[in-house]
N, CA, C and O atoms as a MOPAC input file, in Angstrom:
PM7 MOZYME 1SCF
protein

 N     70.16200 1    81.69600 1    11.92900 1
 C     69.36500 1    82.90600 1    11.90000 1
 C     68.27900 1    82.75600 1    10.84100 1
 O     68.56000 1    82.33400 1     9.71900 1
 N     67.15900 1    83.06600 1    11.15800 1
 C     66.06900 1    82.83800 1    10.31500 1
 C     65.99900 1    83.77300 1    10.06400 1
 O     66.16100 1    84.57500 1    10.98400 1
 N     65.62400 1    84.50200 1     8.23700 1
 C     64.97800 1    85.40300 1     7.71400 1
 C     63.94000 1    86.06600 1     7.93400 1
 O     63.69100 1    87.12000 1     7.34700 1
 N     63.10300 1    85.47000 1     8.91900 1
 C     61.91700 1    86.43300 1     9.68500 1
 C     61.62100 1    85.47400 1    10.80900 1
 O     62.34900 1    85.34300 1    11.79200 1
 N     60.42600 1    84.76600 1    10.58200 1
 C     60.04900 1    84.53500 1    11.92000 1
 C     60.75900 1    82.72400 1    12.52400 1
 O     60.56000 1    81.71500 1    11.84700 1
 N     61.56700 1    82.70000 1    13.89500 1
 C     62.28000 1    81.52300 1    13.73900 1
 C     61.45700 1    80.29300 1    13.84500 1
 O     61.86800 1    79.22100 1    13.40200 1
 N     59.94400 1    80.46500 1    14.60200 1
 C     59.62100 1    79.63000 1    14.68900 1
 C     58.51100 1    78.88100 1    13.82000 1
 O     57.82400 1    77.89500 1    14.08400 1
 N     58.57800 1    79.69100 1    12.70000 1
 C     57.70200 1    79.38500 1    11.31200 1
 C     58.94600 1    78.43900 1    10.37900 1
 O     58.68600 1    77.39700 1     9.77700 1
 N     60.00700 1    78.95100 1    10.42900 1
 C     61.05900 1    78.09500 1     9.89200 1
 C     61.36200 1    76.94000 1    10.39300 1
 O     61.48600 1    75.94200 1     9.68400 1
 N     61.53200 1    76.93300 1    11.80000 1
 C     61.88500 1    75.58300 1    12.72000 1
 C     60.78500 1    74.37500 1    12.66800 1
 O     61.08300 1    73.18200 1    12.60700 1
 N     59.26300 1    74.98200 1    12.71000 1
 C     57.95500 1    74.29700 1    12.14700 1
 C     58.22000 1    73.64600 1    10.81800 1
 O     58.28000 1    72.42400 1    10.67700 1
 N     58.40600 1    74.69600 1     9.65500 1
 C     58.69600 1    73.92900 1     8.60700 1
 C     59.72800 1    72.78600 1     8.67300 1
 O     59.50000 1    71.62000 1     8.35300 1
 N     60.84700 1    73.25700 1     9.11400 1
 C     61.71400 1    72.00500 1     9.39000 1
 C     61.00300 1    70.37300 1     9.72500 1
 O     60.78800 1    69.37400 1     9.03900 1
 N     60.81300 1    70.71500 1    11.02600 1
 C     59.72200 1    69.31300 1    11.33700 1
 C     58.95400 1    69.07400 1    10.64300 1
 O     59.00200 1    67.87100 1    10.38600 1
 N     57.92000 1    69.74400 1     9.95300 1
 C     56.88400 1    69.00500 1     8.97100 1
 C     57.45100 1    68.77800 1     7.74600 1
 O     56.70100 1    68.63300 1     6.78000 1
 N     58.72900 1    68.71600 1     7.59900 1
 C     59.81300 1    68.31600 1     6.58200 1
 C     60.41300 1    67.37400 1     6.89600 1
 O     61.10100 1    66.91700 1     5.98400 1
 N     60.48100 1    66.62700 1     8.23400 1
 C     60.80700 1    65.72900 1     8.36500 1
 C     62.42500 1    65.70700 1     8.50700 1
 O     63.14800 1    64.73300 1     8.71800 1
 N     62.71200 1    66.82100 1     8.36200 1
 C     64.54200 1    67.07900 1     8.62600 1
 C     64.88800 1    67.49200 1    10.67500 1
 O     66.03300 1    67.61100 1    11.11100 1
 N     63.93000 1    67.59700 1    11.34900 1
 C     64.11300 1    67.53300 1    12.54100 1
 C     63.28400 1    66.64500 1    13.63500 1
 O     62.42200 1    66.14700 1    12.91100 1
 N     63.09000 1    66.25700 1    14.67900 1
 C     62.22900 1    65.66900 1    15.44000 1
 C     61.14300 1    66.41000 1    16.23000 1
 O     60.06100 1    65.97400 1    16.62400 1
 N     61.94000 1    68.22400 1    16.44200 1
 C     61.18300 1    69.02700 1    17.33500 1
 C     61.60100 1    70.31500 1    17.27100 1
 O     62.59000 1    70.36200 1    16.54000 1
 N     61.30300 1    71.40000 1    17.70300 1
 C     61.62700 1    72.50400 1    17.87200 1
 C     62.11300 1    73.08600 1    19.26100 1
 O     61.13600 1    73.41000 1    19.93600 1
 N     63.03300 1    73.26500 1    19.74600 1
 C     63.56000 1    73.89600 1    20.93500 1
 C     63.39700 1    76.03200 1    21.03100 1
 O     64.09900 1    76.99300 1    20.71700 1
 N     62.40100 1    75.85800 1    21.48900 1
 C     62.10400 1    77.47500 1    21.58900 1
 C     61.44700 1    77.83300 1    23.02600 1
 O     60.97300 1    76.82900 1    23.55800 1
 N     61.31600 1    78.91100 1    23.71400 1
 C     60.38000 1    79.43800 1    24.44000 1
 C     59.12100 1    80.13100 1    24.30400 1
 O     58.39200 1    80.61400 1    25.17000 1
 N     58.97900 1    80.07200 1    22.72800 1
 C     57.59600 1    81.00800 1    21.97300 1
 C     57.18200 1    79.52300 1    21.91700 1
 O     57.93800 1    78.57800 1    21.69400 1
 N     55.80500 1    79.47300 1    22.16600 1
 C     54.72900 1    78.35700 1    21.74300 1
 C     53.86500 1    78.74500 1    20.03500 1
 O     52.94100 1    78.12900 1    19.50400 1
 N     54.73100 1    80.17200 1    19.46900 1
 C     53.97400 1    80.53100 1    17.99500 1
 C     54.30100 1    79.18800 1    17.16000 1
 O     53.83700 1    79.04900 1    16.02800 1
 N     55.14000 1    78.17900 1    17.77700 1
 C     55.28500 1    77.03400 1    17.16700 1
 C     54.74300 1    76.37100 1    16.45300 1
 O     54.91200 1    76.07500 1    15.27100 1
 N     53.60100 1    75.94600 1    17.66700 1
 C     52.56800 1    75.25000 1    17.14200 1
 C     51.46800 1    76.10000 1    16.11700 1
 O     50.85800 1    75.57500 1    15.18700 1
 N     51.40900 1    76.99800 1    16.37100 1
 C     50.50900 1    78.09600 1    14.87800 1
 C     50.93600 1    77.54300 1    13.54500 1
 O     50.11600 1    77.31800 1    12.65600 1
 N     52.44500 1    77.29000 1    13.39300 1
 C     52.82900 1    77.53100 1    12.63400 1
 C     53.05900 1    75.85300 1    12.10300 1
 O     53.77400 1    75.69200 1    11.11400 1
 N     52.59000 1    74.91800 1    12.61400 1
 C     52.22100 1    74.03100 1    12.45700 1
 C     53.00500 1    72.72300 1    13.14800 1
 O     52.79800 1    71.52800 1    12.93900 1
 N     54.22400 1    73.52000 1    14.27200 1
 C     54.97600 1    72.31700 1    15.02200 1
 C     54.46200 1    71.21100 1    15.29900 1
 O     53.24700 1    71.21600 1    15.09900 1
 N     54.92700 1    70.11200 1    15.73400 1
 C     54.06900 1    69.21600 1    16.44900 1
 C     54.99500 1    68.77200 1    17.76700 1
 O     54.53300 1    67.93000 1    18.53800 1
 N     56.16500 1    69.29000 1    17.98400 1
 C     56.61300 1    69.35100 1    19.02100 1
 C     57.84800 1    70.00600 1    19.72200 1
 O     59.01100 1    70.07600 1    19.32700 1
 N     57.28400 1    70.45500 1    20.84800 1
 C     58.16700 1    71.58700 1    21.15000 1
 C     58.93800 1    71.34500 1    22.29600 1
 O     58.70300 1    70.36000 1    22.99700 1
 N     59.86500 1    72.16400 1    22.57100 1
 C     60.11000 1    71.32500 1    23.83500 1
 C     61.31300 1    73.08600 1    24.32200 1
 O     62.10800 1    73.75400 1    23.66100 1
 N     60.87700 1    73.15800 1    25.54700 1
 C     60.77900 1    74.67700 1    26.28800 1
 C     62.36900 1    74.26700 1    27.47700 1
 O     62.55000 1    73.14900 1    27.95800 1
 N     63.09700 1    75.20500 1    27.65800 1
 C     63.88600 1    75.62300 1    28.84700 1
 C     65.44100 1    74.44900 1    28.87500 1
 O     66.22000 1    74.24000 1    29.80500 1
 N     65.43100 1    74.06200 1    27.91700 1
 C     66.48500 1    73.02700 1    27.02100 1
 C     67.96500 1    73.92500 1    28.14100 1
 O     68.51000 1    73.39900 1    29.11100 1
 N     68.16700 1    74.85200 1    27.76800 1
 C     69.70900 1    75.59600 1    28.42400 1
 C     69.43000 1    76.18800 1    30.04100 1
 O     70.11900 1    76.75600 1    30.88900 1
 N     68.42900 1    75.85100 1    29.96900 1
 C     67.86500 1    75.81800 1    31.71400 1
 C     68.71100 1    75.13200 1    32.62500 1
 O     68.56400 1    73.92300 1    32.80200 1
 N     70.08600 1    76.16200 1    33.56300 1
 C     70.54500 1    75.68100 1    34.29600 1
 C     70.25800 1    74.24400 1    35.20900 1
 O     71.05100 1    73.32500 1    35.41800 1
 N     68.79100 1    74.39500 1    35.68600 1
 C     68.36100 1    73.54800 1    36.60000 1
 C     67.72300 1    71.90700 1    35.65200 1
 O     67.07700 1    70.99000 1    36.16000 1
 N     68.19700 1    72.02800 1    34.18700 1
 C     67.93200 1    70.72800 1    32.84900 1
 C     66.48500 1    70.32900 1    33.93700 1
 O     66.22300 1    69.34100 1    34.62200 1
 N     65.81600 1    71.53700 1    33.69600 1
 C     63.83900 1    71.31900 1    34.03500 1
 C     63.37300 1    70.96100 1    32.41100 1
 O     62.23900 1    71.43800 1    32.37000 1
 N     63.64300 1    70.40000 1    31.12000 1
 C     63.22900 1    70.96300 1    30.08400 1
 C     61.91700 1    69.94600 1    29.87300 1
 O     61.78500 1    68.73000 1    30.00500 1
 N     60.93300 1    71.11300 1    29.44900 1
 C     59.19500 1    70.89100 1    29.19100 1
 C     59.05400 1    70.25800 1    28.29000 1
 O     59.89200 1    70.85700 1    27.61600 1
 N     58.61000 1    69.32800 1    27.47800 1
 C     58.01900 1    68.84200 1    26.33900 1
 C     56.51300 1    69.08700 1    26.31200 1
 O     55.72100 1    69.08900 1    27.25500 1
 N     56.28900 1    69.30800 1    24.92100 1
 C     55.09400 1    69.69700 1    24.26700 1
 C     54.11800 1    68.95100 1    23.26100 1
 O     54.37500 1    69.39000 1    22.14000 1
 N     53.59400 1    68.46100 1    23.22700 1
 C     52.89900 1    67.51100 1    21.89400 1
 C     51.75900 1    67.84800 1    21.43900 1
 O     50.65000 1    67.73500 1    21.96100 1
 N     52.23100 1    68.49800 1    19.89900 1
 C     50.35500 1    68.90600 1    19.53200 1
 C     49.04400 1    67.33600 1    19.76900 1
 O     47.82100 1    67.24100 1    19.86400 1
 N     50.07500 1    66.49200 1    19.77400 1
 C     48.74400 1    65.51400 1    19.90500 1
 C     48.22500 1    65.23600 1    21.28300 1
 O     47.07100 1    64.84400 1    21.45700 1
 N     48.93700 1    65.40500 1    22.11100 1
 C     48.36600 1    65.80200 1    23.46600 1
 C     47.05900 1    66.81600 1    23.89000 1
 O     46.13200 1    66.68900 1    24.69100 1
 N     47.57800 1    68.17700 1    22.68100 1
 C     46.89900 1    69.31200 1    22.51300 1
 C     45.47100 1    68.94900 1    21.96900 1
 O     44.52800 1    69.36800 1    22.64000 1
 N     45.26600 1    68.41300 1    21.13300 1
 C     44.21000 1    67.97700 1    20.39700 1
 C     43.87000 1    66.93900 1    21.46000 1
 O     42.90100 1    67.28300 1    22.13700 1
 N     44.42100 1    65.71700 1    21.80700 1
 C     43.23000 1    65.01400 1    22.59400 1
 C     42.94900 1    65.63600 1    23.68400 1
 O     41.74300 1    65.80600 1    23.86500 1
 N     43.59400 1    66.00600 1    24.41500 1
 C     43.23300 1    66.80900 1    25.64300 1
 C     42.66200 1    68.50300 1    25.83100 1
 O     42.22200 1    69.14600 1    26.78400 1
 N     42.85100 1    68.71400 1    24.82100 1
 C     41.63400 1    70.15200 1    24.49500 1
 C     41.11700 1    70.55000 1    23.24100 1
 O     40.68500 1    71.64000 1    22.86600 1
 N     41.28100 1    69.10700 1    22.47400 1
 C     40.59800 1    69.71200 1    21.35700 1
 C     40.67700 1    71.01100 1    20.34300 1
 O     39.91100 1    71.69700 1    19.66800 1
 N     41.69700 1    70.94500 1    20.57200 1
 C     42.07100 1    72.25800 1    19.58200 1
 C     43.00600 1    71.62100 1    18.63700 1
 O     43.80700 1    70.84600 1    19.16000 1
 N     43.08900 1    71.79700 1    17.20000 1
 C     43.93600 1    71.47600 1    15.93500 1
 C     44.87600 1    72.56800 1    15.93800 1
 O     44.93800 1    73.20100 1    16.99200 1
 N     45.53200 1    72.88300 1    15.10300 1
 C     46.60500 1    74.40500 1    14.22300 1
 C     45.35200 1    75.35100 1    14.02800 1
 O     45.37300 1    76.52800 1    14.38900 1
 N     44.19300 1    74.71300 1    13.39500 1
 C     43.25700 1    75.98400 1    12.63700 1
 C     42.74600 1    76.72900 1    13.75000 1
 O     42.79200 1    77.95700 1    13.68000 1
 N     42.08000 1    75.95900 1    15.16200 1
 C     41.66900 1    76.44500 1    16.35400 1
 C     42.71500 1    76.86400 1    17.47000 1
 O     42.40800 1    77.13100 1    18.63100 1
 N     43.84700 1    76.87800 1    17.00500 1
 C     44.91100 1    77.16200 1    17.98200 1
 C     44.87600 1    78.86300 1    17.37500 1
 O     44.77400 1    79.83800 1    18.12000 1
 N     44.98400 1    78.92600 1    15.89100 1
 C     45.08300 1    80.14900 1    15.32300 1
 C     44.28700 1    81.54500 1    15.46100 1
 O     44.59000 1    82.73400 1    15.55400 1
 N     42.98000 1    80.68400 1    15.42300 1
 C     41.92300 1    81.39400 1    15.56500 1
 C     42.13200 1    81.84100 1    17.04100 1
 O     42.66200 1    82.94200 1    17.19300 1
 N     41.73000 1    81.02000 1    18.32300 1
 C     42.41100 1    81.55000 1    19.43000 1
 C     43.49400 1    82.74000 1    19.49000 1
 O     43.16400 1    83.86200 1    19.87600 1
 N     44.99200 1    82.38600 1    19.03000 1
 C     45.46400 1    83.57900 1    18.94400 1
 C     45.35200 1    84.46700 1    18.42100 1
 O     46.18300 1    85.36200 1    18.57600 1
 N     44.00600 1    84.65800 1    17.35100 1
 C     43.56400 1    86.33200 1    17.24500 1
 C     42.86600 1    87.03300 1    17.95100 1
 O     43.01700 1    88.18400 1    18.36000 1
 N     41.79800 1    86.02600 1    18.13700 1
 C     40.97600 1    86.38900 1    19.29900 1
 C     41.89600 1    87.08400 1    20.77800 1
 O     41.63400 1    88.15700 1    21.32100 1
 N     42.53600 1    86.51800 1    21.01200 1
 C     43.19500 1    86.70200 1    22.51400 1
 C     44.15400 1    87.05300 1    22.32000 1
 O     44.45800 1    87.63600 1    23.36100 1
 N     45.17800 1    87.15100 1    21.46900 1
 C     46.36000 1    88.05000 1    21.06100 1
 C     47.84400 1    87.33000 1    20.91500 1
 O     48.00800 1    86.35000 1    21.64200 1
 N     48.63700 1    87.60500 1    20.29200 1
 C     49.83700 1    86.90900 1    20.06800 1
 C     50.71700 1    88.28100 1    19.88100 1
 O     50.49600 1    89.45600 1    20.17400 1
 N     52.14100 1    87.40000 1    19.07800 1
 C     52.89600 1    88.43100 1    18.81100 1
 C     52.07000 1    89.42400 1    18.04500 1
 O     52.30100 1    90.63200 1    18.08800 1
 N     51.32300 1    89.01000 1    17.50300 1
 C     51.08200 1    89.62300 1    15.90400 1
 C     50.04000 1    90.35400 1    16.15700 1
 O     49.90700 1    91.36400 1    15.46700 1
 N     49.26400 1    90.12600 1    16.95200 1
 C     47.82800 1    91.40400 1    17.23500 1
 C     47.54200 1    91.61800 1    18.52600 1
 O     48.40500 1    91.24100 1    19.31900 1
 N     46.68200 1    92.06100 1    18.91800 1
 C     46.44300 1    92.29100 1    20.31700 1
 C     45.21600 1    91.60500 1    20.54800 1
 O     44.71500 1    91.55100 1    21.67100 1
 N     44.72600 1    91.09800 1    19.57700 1
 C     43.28700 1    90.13100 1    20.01000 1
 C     42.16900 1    91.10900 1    19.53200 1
 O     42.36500 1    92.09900 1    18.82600 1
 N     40.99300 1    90.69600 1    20.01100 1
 C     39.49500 1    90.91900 1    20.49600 1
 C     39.52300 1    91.72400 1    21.64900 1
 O     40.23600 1    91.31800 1    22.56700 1
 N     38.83400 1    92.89600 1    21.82600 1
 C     38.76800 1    94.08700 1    22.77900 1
 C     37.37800 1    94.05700 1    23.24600 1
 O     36.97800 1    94.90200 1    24.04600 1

């Protein structure tokens, strides 16, 4: 149980080098500086997604700082965006 948000903790983990990835269905992952995520793990049908911020960056060019900015603009948990 994380003290507030799980996937700001699970991030830290990995950029600590104490895990390989984060297993979540929130992508606030990568905001929070994941570099890899990996989606639907207890998924009856074992469909499970992998995620790679470096994928993210070569293939759309977006870093953590432009991922962030995006989610204010367009909205996350945390705001509702640009109106």
């Amino acid at each position: 149980m994380a003290p507030a948000e799980a996937e700001a903790q699970c991030a830290h983990l990995e950029t600590a080098g104490l895990v390989d990835g984060v297993v979540t269905e929130d992508n606030d992952t990568f905001l929070f500086g994941g570099r890899h995520l990996y989606k639907n793990l207890f998924d009856p049908n074992r469909h499970v997604e992998a995620y790679h911020m470096d994928d993210i960056e070569a293939e759309l060019g977006l870093d953590q700082r432009k991922l962030v900015d995006m989610a204010l603009l367009l909205g996350s948990d945390y705001t509702d965006g640009v109106h």
